[in-house]
């Protein structure tokens, strides 16, 4: 998933920044007149909020104890430290690398976003429960991808609902095909089921449906027969002949269960999936969100004897 | 303190062991089979062997007004077999009597 990559990427970026900072730790710092640096930055980037300068001041006070904080940074709840650490890093780094001004500025923007959102989160932490926390974490990741426009404008805290709405808007903008919230319609022709005589049923467009679902006919066949507790085979006209009497509605039900288990992604419900066999287990690999999960193996299980017992006895002896 | 974390553990060992893991998957499989004509048969596989299946079948027969039997299967253990489509009935009854939790029940068929 894209978010995953980002979340992996985030800490490493912070770490890099941190390392750079520690090298500057001793000689740079206060004398440089960091507040003015910050002022430059705010001029360059109009997105910076008014509270930024205050932030930097706090950071400068905190500079001596950075060594300790570095160790803690992995923990998600050490937000205050993160807050204070990030802006100062960049301010210290910037004068040393004037050539990479643009690049630094970009990452600076990024960091600011991060710290700001983190801060928001921290303030609300006591009210919101853990689930909300998670949601917000996601929100932040999304925020980071996006350039922040509405955040810099004011000092007020955004409500949880506003944040949530924003995440979903961004998610929809970025992934119009993703089934977040809206269910994606999966259009398929209904199965054509015809009775043959009194004891058999024909599933005429069986092969066609296998093609629409991108599944091996054998796999679907195994499933159908196991679920219906009967036997059958594909004939010359590529239709499936099933022993027993079944109505279209009933076949449809079984097909629906098959699609739910073996076709649509269990995470995002996208039908764009691949079924792979790996060490006796089937795995469903999603092409949309990249999730991969094992699916139940098809077992017909116990089969009761339903035929004429005399005939079976005759066959076995 | 021994270092147990370093022992190799194969999470798929159960799956590789054999096909009989169906018995141990903790699910109660409720299936339906067609017989001749409109007649059907319901089978219940995977009930814990701690239960007395004979008592269960006796109670079910009375409750659903159908015939039934217990079949000893070498692979799947004791299997309950009831006449007619008793899937709804048996699900409700198993849940109500506390013999199986609703999420343990796996209903197959059309
Ligand atoms: Zn998916």
Tab-separated table of C-alpha atoms and ligand atoms in Angstrom:
chain	number	residue	atom	x	y	z
A	1	UNK	CA	0.000	0.000	0.000
A	2	UNK	CA	1.122	3.505	-0.649
A	3	UNK	CA	0.523	4.619	2.906
A	4	UNK	CA	2.665	1.844	4.188
A	5	UNK	CA	5.584	2.986	2.139
A	6	UNK	CA	5.153	6.414	3.513
A	7	UNK	CA	4.959	5.325	7.087
A	8	UNK	CA	8.151	3.390	6.610
A	9	UNK	CA	9.701	6.339	4.927
A	10	UNK	CA	8.710	8.899	7.516
A	11	UNK	CA	10.821	7.860	10.483
A	12	UNK	CA	13.898	7.359	8.361
A	13	UNK	CA	13.585	10.857	7.070
A	14	UNK	CA	13.312	12.196	10.554
A	15	UNK	CA	16.253	10.142	11.622
A	16	UNK	CA	18.427	11.504	8.866
A	17	UNK	CA	17.554	15.005	9.859
A	18	UNK	CA	18.320	14.211	13.424
A	19	UNK	CA	21.742	12.868	12.625
A	20	UNK	CA	22.631	15.936	10.690
A	21	UNK	CA	21.540	18.016	13.599
A	22	UNK	CA	23.660	16.231	16.143
A	23	UNK	CA	26.749	17.006	14.173
A	24	UNK	CA	25.850	20.652	14.334
A	25	UNK	CA	24.751	20.395	17.875
A	26	UNK	CA	27.797	21.847	19.509
A	27	UNK	CA	29.036	24.610	17.298
A	28	UNK	CA	25.821	25.870	15.785
A	29	UNK	CA	22.738	26.562	17.872
A	30	UNK	CA	22.020	29.795	19.698
A	31	UNK	CA	24.747	31.978	18.267
A	32	UNK	CA	23.409	31.445	14.775
A	33	UNK	CA	20.387	33.438	15.686
A	34	UNK	CA	17.918	30.824	14.735
A	35	UNK	CA	14.815	32.938	15.216
A	36	UNK	CA	15.882	35.072	12.300
A	37	UNK	CA	16.370	31.978	10.257
A	38	UNK	CA	12.894	31.002	11.122
A	39	UNK	CA	11.738	34.391	10.107
A	40	UNK	CA	13.310	33.941	6.690
A	41	UNK	CA	11.561	30.704	6.320
A	42	UNK	CA	8.218	32.104	7.152
A	43	UNK	CA	8.788	34.729	4.519
A	44	UNK	CA	9.718	32.183	1.933
A	45	UNK	CA	6.845	29.920	2.734
A	46	UNK	CA	3.642	31.687	3.354
A	47	UNK	CA	2.061	28.554	4.668
A	48	UNK	CA	3.836	28.822	7.992
A	49	UNK	CA	1.583	29.656	10.899
A	50	UNK	CA	2.135	32.516	13.307
A	51	UNK	CA	2.971	30.166	16.127
A	52	UNK	CA	6.037	28.963	14.359
A	53	UNK	CA	8.460	31.370	15.937
A	54	UNK	CA	7.364	30.327	19.391
A	55	UNK	CA	8.062	26.769	18.489
A	56	UNK	CA	11.581	27.538	17.506
A	57	UNK	CA	12.274	29.408	20.690
A	58	UNK	CA	11.223	26.417	22.698
A	59	UNK	CA	13.417	24.202	20.640
A	60	UNK	CA	16.453	26.267	21.247
A	61	UNK	CA	15.931	25.923	24.941
A	62	UNK	CA	15.672	22.220	24.552
A	63	UNK	CA	18.746	21.761	22.456
A	64	UNK	CA	21.059	20.449	25.160
A	65	UNK	CA	18.970	17.403	25.880
A	66	UNK	CA	18.615	16.176	22.336
A	67	UNK	CA	20.797	13.148	22.805
A	68	UNK	CA	18.241	11.631	25.103
A	69	UNK	CA	15.346	12.424	22.889
A	70	UNK	CA	16.784	10.790	19.852
A	71	UNK	CA	16.378	7.398	21.408
A	72	UNK	CA	12.764	7.974	22.196
A	73	UNK	CA	11.679	9.206	18.845
A	74	UNK	CA	10.397	5.819	17.666
A	75	UNK	CA	7.626	5.966	20.193
A	76	UNK	CA	4.536	7.437	18.607
A	77	UNK	CA	3.424	9.337	21.683
A	78	UNK	CA	6.544	11.341	22.297
A	79	UNK	CA	5.031	14.056	20.303
A	80	UNK	CA	6.264	17.017	22.188
A	81	UNK	CA	9.825	16.051	21.581
A	82	UNK	CA	9.144	15.447	17.945
A	83	UNK	CA	7.545	18.809	17.733
A	84	UNK	CA	10.427	20.582	19.239
A	85	UNK	CA	13.029	18.559	17.432
A	86	UNK	CA	11.889	18.982	13.888
A	87	UNK	CA	11.844	22.690	13.163
A	88	UNK	CA	15.166	23.301	14.869
A	89	UNK	CA	16.780	20.551	12.839
A	90	UNK	CA	15.955	22.202	9.656
A	91	UNK	CA	16.918	25.616	10.788
A	92	UNK	CA	20.315	24.367	11.775
A	93	UNK	CA	20.814	22.378	8.654
A	94	UNK	CA	19.813	24.988	6.180
A	95	UNK	CA	22.679	27.435	6.338
A	96	UNK	CA	25.191	24.669	5.829
A	97	UNK	CA	23.703	23.523	2.556
A	98	UNK	CA	22.771	26.535	0.534
A	99	UNK	CA	23.107	24.649	-2.730
A	100	UNK	CA	20.297	22.298	-1.845
A	101	UNK	CA	18.052	25.078	-0.732
A	102	UNK	CA	15.136	23.863	-2.751
A	103	UNK	CA	15.338	20.323	-1.584
A	104	UNK	CA	15.676	21.311	2.006
A	105	UNK	CA	12.792	23.629	1.717
A	106	UNK	CA	10.638	20.837	0.438
A	107	UNK	CA	11.505	18.554	3.237
A	108	UNK	CA	11.137	21.408	5.604
A	109	UNK	CA	7.617	21.921	4.509
A	110	UNK	CA	7.041	18.285	4.995
A	111	UNK	CA	8.416	18.299	8.479
A	112	UNK	CA	6.386	21.265	9.463
A	113	UNK	CA	3.277	19.558	8.324
A	114	UNK	CA	4.194	16.592	10.306
A	115	UNK	CA	4.929	18.349	13.517
A	116	UNK	CA	1.872	20.488	13.249
A	117	UNK	CA	-0.462	17.620	12.753
A	118	UNK	CA	1.255	15.713	15.476
A	119	UNK	CA	0.703	18.595	17.781
A	120	UNK	CA	-2.960	18.725	16.971
A	121	UNK	CA	-3.159	15.116	17.759
A	122	UNK	CA	-1.460	15.474	21.065
A	123	UNK	CA	-3.846	18.133	22.215
A	124	UNK	CA	-6.812	15.978	21.504
A	125	UNK	CA	-5.368	12.760	22.725
A	126	UNK	CA	-7.080	12.718	26.057
A	127	UNK	CA	-10.529	13.096	24.571
A	128	UNK	CA	-10.319	10.713	21.697
A	129	UNK	CA	-10.140	6.999	22.049
A	130	UNK	CA	-7.637	4.733	20.417
A	131	UNK	CA	-9.584	4.205	17.249
A	132	UNK	CA	-9.762	7.884	16.693
A	133	UNK	CA	-6.064	7.974	17.269
A	134	UNK	CA	-5.528	5.514	14.489
A	135	UNK	CA	-7.755	7.398	12.152
A	136	UNK	CA	-5.806	10.502	12.792
A	137	UNK	CA	-2.556	8.746	12.203
A	138	UNK	CA	-3.851	7.832	8.803
A	139	UNK	CA	-4.995	11.359	8.365
A	140	UNK	CA	-1.542	12.642	9.009
A	141	UNK	CA	0.003	10.388	6.503
A	142	UNK	CA	-2.420	11.635	3.949
A	143	UNK	CA	-1.758	15.192	4.981
A	144	UNK	CA	1.904	14.730	4.448
A	145	UNK	CA	1.392	13.611	0.897
A	146	UNK	CA	-0.701	16.623	0.204
A	147	UNK	CA	0.532	20.160	0.233
A	148	UNK	CA	-1.106	21.808	3.165
A	149	UNK	CA	-3.194	24.818	2.355
A	150	UNK	CA	-5.961	25.125	4.873
A	151	UNK	CA	-3.877	24.267	7.896
A	152	UNK	CA	-1.614	27.238	8.045
A	153	UNK	CA	-4.405	29.772	8.016
A	154	UNK	CA	-5.611	29.744	11.577
A	155	UNK	CA	-4.660	28.685	15.045
A	156	UNK	CA	-7.814	26.952	16.029
A	157	UNK	CA	-7.946	23.188	16.452
A	158	UNK	CA	-9.748	21.284	13.802
A	159	UNK	CA	-12.512	19.072	15.049
A	160	UNK	CA	-12.252	15.353	14.642
A	161	UNK	CA	-15.119	15.344	12.181
A	162	UNK	CA	-13.436	17.936	10.040
A	163	UNK	CA	-10.249	15.939	10.001
A	164	UNK	CA	-12.079	12.765	9.149
A	165	UNK	CA	-13.970	14.398	6.339
A	166	UNK	CA	-10.746	15.779	4.988
A	167	UNK	CA	-9.012	12.422	4.976
A	168	UNK	CA	-11.793	10.815	3.088
A	169	UNK	CA	-11.941	13.619	0.591
A	170	UNK	CA	-8.254	13.274	-0.077
A	171	UNK	CA	-8.523	9.530	-0.305
A	172	UNK	CA	-11.270	9.827	-2.848
A	173	UNK	CA	-9.367	12.417	-4.845
A	174	UNK	CA	-6.242	10.349	-4.961
A	175	UNK	CA	-7.862	6.994	-5.542
A	176	UNK	CA	-11.044	7.437	-7.487
A	177	UNK	CA	-11.195	3.703	-8.132
A	178	UNK	CA	-10.780	2.733	-4.512
A	179	UNK	CA	-13.822	1.446	-2.719
A	180	UNK	CA	-13.502	3.522	0.400
A	181	UNK	CA	-16.970	4.137	1.647
A	182	UNK	CA	-18.591	3.603	-1.700
A	183	UNK	CA	-19.044	0.043	-2.743
A	184	UNK	CA	-17.709	-0.701	-6.136
A	185	UNK	CA	-20.261	-2.277	-8.378
A	186	UNK	CA	-19.146	-5.573	-9.754
A	187	UNK	CA	-21.215	-6.236	-12.812
A	188	UNK	CA	-21.622	-9.800	-13.934
A	189	UNK	CA	-24.030	-11.672	-16.080
A	190	UNK	CA	-26.331	-13.910	-14.099
A	191	UNK	CA	-25.762	-17.640	-14.423
A	192	UNK	CA	-27.925	-19.356	-17.001
A	193	UNK	CA	-29.320	-22.389	-15.290
A	194	UNK	CA	-31.439	-24.881	-17.182
A	195	UNK	CA	-32.849	-28.174	-16.068
A	196	UNK	CA	-31.834	-31.225	-18.040
A	197	UNK	CA	-34.409	-33.956	-17.615
A	198	UNK	CA	-35.368	-34.512	-14.001
A	199	UNK	CA	-32.052	-35.224	-12.367
A	200	UNK	CA	-29.515	-32.900	-13.900
A	201	UNK	CA	-28.967	-29.174	-14.176
A	202	UNK	CA	-27.013	-27.300	-16.808
A	203	UNK	CA	-25.041	-24.194	-15.919
A	204	UNK	CA	-24.729	-22.929	-19.478
A	205	UNK	CA	-22.440	-19.903	-19.166
A	206	UNK	CA	-20.133	-21.482	-16.611
A	207	UNK	CA	-16.972	-20.981	-18.672
A	208	UNK	CA	-17.924	-17.431	-19.514
A	209	UNK	CA	-18.373	-16.604	-15.846
A	210	UNK	CA	-15.007	-18.130	-15.031
A	211	UNK	CA	-13.500	-15.794	-17.586
A	212	UNK	CA	-15.238	-12.748	-16.127
A	213	UNK	CA	-14.018	-13.668	-12.680
A	214	UNK	CA	-10.507	-14.509	-13.953
A	215	UNK	CA	-10.547	-17.826	-12.209
A	216	UNK	CA	-9.650	-21.319	-13.332
A	217	UNK	CA	-12.786	-23.250	-14.254
A	218	UNK	CA	-11.556	-26.120	-12.130
A	219	UNK	CA	-11.409	-23.952	-9.028
A	220	UNK	CA	-14.939	-22.680	-9.431
A	221	UNK	CA	-16.085	-26.168	-10.347
A	222	UNK	CA	-14.558	-27.613	-7.186
A	223	UNK	CA	-16.225	-24.961	-5.112
A	224	UNK	CA	-19.640	-25.362	-6.697
A	225	UNK	CA	-19.639	-29.112	-6.372
A	226	UNK	CA	-18.339	-29.045	-2.810
A	227	UNK	CA	-20.940	-26.501	-1.767
A	228	UNK	CA	-23.807	-28.213	-3.515
A	229	UNK	CA	-22.689	-31.602	-2.236
A	230	UNK	CA	-22.993	-33.211	-5.613
A	231	UNK	CA	-21.019	-34.215	-8.670
A	232	UNK	CA	-20.747	-32.809	-12.161
A	233	UNK	CA	-18.496	-31.993	-15.066
A	234	UNK	CA	-17.976	-29.603	-17.940
A	235	UNK	CA	-19.263	-31.002	-21.211
A	236	UNK	CA	-18.207	-30.397	-24.825
A	237	UNK	CA	-20.213	-27.190	-25.144
A	238	UNK	CA	-18.287	-25.761	-22.186
A	239	UNK	CA	-21.374	-25.883	-20.030
A	240	UNK	CA	-21.390	-27.380	-16.584
A	241	UNK	CA	-23.649	-30.321	-15.974
A	242	UNK	CA	-24.512	-30.775	-12.324
A	243	UNK	CA	-26.215	-33.761	-10.849
A	244	UNK	CA	-29.330	-32.735	-8.991
A	245	UNK	CA	-31.979	-30.089	-9.491
A	246	UNK	CA	-30.955	-26.543	-8.892
A	247	UNK	CA	-32.563	-23.227	-9.629
A	248	UNK	CA	-30.821	-20.161	-10.940
A	249	UNK	CA	-31.326	-18.435	-7.616
A	250	UNK	CA	-29.526	-21.188	-5.768
A	251	UNK	CA	-26.551	-21.224	-8.118
A	252	UNK	CA	-26.436	-17.465	-7.829
A	253	UNK	CA	-26.179	-17.722	-4.054
A	254	UNK	CA	-23.258	-20.097	-4.275
A	255	UNK	CA	-21.569	-17.902	-6.878
A	256	UNK	CA	-21.965	-14.912	-4.631
A	257	UNK	CA	-20.273	-16.752	-1.804
A	258	UNK	CA	-17.477	-17.785	-4.171
A	259	UNK	CA	-16.903	-14.212	-5.278
A	260	UNK	CA	-16.885	-12.987	-1.727
A	261	UNK	CA	-14.304	-15.534	-0.624
A	262	UNK	CA	-12.142	-16.032	-3.703
A	263	UNK	CA	-12.540	-13.024	-6.002
A	264	UNK	CA	-13.009	-9.750	-4.179
A	265	UNK	CA	-10.206	-8.473	-1.997
A	266	UNK	CA	-10.931	-9.025	1.665
A	267	UNK	CA	-9.500	-5.638	2.498
A	268	UNK	CA	-10.745	-3.229	-0.153
A	269	UNK	CA	-13.306	-5.408	-1.959
A	270	UNK	CA	-11.711	-4.761	-5.313
A	271	UNK	CA	-12.347	-7.591	-7.774
A	272	UNK	CA	-8.959	-6.975	-9.368
A	273	UNK	CA	-7.221	-9.879	-7.659
A	274	UNK	CA	-5.057	-12.871	-8.433
A	275	UNK	CA	-5.465	-16.265	-6.827
A	276	UNK	CA	-2.156	-18.037	-6.292
A	277	UNK	CA	-1.406	-21.438	-4.895
A	278	UNK	CA	1.479	-21.563	-2.456
A	279	UNK	CA	2.408	-24.556	-0.341
A	280	UNK	CA	-1.033	-26.137	-0.375
A	281	UNK	CA	-2.737	-22.886	0.443
A	282	UNK	CA	-4.451	-20.443	-1.833
A	283	UNK	CA	-3.593	-16.783	-1.491
A	284	UNK	CA	-5.610	-13.882	-2.776
A	285	UNK	CA	-3.363	-11.110	-4.001
A	286	UNK	CA	-5.039	-7.766	-4.567
A	287	UNK	CA	-3.887	-5.706	-7.520
A	288	UNK	CA	-5.497	-2.545	-6.214
A	289	UNK	CA	-4.314	-2.273	-2.628
A	290	UNK	CA	-1.628	-4.945	-2.647
A	291	UNK	CA	-3.003	-6.898	0.269
A	292	UNK	CA	-2.402	-10.617	0.303
A	293	UNK	CA	-4.296	-13.065	2.418
A	294	UNK	CA	-4.889	-16.765	2.526
A	295	UNK	CA	-8.330	-18.032	1.624
A	296	UNK	CA	-10.144	-21.098	2.817
A	297	UNK	CA	-9.251	-24.227	0.930
A	298	UNK	CA	-12.094	-25.972	-0.807
A	299	UNK	CA	-13.099	-29.149	0.917
A	300	UNK	CA	-16.177	-31.115	0.208
A	301	UNK	CA	-15.952	-32.649	3.679
A	302	UNK	CA	-18.309	-35.373	4.707
A	303	UNK	CA	-20.523	-36.683	1.947
A	304	UNK	CA	-23.505	-38.755	2.892
A	305	UNK	CA	-24.410	-41.746	0.833
A	306	UNK	CA	-27.397	-40.733	-1.215
A	307	UNK	CA	-27.428	-43.090	-4.183
A	308	UNK	CA	-28.861	-46.508	-4.341
A	309	UNK	CA	-26.850	-48.504	-1.873
A	310	UNK	CA	-27.300	-51.696	-3.833
A	311	UNK	CA	-25.703	-50.120	-6.881
A	312	UNK	CA	-22.751	-48.861	-4.863
A	313	UNK	CA	-22.258	-52.233	-3.328
A	314	UNK	CA	-22.322	-53.813	-6.753
A	315	UNK	CA	-19.690	-51.368	-7.991
A	316	UNK	CA	-17.276	-51.857	-5.127
A	317	UNK	CA	-17.408	-55.641	-5.105
B	1	UNK	CA	15.342	-18.702	30.968
B	2	UNK	CA	15.714	-20.445	27.684
B	3	UNK	CA	15.448	-18.474	24.496
B	4	UNK	CA	12.190	-19.763	23.187
B	5	UNK	CA	11.831	-17.053	20.631
B	6	UNK	CA	14.622	-18.465	18.565
B	7	UNK	CA	12.983	-21.826	18.071
B	8	UNK	CA	11.862	-22.185	14.510
B	9	UNK	CA	8.133	-22.285	14.257
B	10	UNK	CA	6.357	-23.130	11.062
B	11	UNK	CA	2.970	-21.444	11.083
B	12	UNK	CA	1.818	-23.669	8.233
B	13	UNK	CA	2.766	-26.888	9.938
B	14	UNK	CA	-0.846	-27.692	10.614
B	15	UNK	CA	-1.837	-27.157	7.030
B	16	UNK	CA	0.979	-29.311	5.703
B	17	UNK	CA	0.298	-32.105	8.134
B	18	UNK	CA	-2.645	-33.428	6.247
B	19	UNK	CA	-6.141	-32.975	4.998
B	20	UNK	CA	-7.641	-33.984	8.312
B	21	UNK	CA	-7.239	-30.486	9.675
B	22	UNK	CA	-10.826	-30.042	8.631
B	23	UNK	CA	-11.735	-31.828	11.811
B	24	UNK	CA	-9.626	-29.515	13.922
B	25	UNK	CA	-10.484	-26.223	12.319
B	26	UNK	CA	-13.005	-25.637	15.055
B	27	UNK	CA	-15.842	-25.043	12.624
B	28	UNK	CA	-19.094	-26.894	12.488
B	29	UNK	CA	-19.853	-27.517	8.829
B	30	UNK	CA	-23.516	-27.745	8.029
B	31	UNK	CA	-24.167	-29.056	4.544
B	32	UNK	CA	-27.112	-30.000	2.437
B	33	UNK	CA	-27.291	-32.732	-0.151
B	34	UNK	CA	-29.963	-33.550	-2.624
B	35	UNK	CA	-31.395	-37.010	-2.704
B	36	UNK	CA	-33.783	-38.383	-5.216
B	37	UNK	CA	-36.601	-36.092	-6.166
B	38	UNK	CA	-37.173	-33.140	-3.886
B	39	UNK	CA	-35.747	-34.877	-0.866
B	40	UNK	CA	-32.723	-33.470	0.883
B	41	UNK	CA	-30.347	-34.387	3.662
B	42	UNK	CA	-28.548	-32.201	6.171
B	43	UNK	CA	-25.181	-33.180	7.596
B	44	UNK	CA	-23.444	-31.632	10.570
B	45	UNK	CA	-19.724	-32.250	10.688
B	46	UNK	CA	-17.215	-31.034	13.238
B	47	UNK	CA	-19.141	-31.092	16.504
B	48	UNK	CA	-16.791	-31.644	19.397
B	49	UNK	CA	-16.277	-35.305	20.194
B	50	UNK	CA	-16.819	-34.443	23.841
B	51	UNK	CA	-20.524	-34.219	23.131
B	52	UNK	CA	-22.718	-37.262	23.026
B	53	UNK	CA	-23.895	-37.128	19.441
B	54	UNK	CA	-26.480	-39.798	20.024
B	55	UNK	CA	-28.174	-37.639	22.617
B	56	UNK	CA	-27.988	-34.660	20.299
B	57	UNK	CA	-29.555	-36.523	17.415
B	58	UNK	CA	-32.318	-37.752	19.660
B	59	UNK	CA	-33.094	-34.217	20.735
B	60	UNK	CA	-32.919	-32.918	17.141
B	61	UNK	CA	-35.229	-35.568	15.808
B	62	UNK	CA	-37.806	-34.600	18.375
B	63	UNK	CA	-37.313	-30.880	17.940
B	64	UNK	CA	-37.370	-30.760	14.119
B	65	UNK	CA	-39.730	-33.688	13.648
B	66	UNK	CA	-37.419	-35.436	11.255
B	67	UNK	CA	-35.422	-38.614	11.214
B	68	UNK	CA	-31.720	-38.608	11.805
B	69	UNK	CA	-28.689	-40.680	12.574
B	70	UNK	CA	-25.092	-40.500	13.668
B	71	UNK	CA	-22.509	-41.724	11.206
B	72	UNK	CA	-19.033	-42.722	12.295
B	73	UNK	CA	-16.568	-41.522	9.651
B	74	UNK	CA	-12.900	-42.530	9.752
B	75	UNK	CA	-11.721	-39.071	8.727
B	76	UNK	CA	-14.360	-36.652	9.950
B	77	UNK	CA	-15.344	-38.415	13.156
B	78	UNK	CA	-18.967	-38.585	14.163
B	79	UNK	CA	-21.261	-36.815	11.759
B	80	UNK	CA	-24.857	-35.905	12.403
B	81	UNK	CA	-27.228	-36.633	9.549
B	82	UNK	CA	-30.769	-35.354	9.431
B	83	UNK	CA	-33.505	-35.732	6.863
B	84	UNK	CA	-34.680	-32.662	5.030
B	85	UNK	CA	-33.222	-29.189	4.930
B	86	UNK	CA	-32.612	-28.616	8.636
B	87	UNK	CA	-29.847	-26.063	8.208
B	88	UNK	CA	-31.790	-23.196	9.725
B	89	UNK	CA	-33.122	-25.353	12.517
B	90	UNK	CA	-29.820	-26.900	13.463
B	91	UNK	CA	-28.057	-23.527	13.449
B	92	UNK	CA	-30.593	-22.044	15.797
B	93	UNK	CA	-30.673	-25.084	17.987
B	94	UNK	CA	-26.886	-25.388	18.317
B	95	UNK	CA	-26.617	-21.731	19.203
B	96	UNK	CA	-29.502	-21.824	21.622
B	97	UNK	CA	-28.219	-24.917	23.410
B	98	UNK	CA	-24.734	-23.443	23.615
B	99	UNK	CA	-23.115	-26.366	21.815
B	100	UNK	CA	-21.530	-24.038	19.266
B	101	UNK	CA	-21.061	-20.331	18.893
B	102	UNK	CA	-22.649	-18.616	15.897
B	103	UNK	CA	-19.271	-17.785	14.370
B	104	UNK	CA	-18.283	-21.435	14.556
B	105	UNK	CA	-21.106	-22.466	12.281
B	106	UNK	CA	-20.349	-22.683	8.589
B	107	UNK	CA	-23.362	-23.300	6.467
B	108	UNK	CA	-22.774	-24.655	2.977
B	109	UNK	CA	-25.097	-25.264	0.109
B	110	UNK	CA	-27.426	-23.199	-2.026
C	1	LIG	ZN1	-7.404	-4.834	-2.016
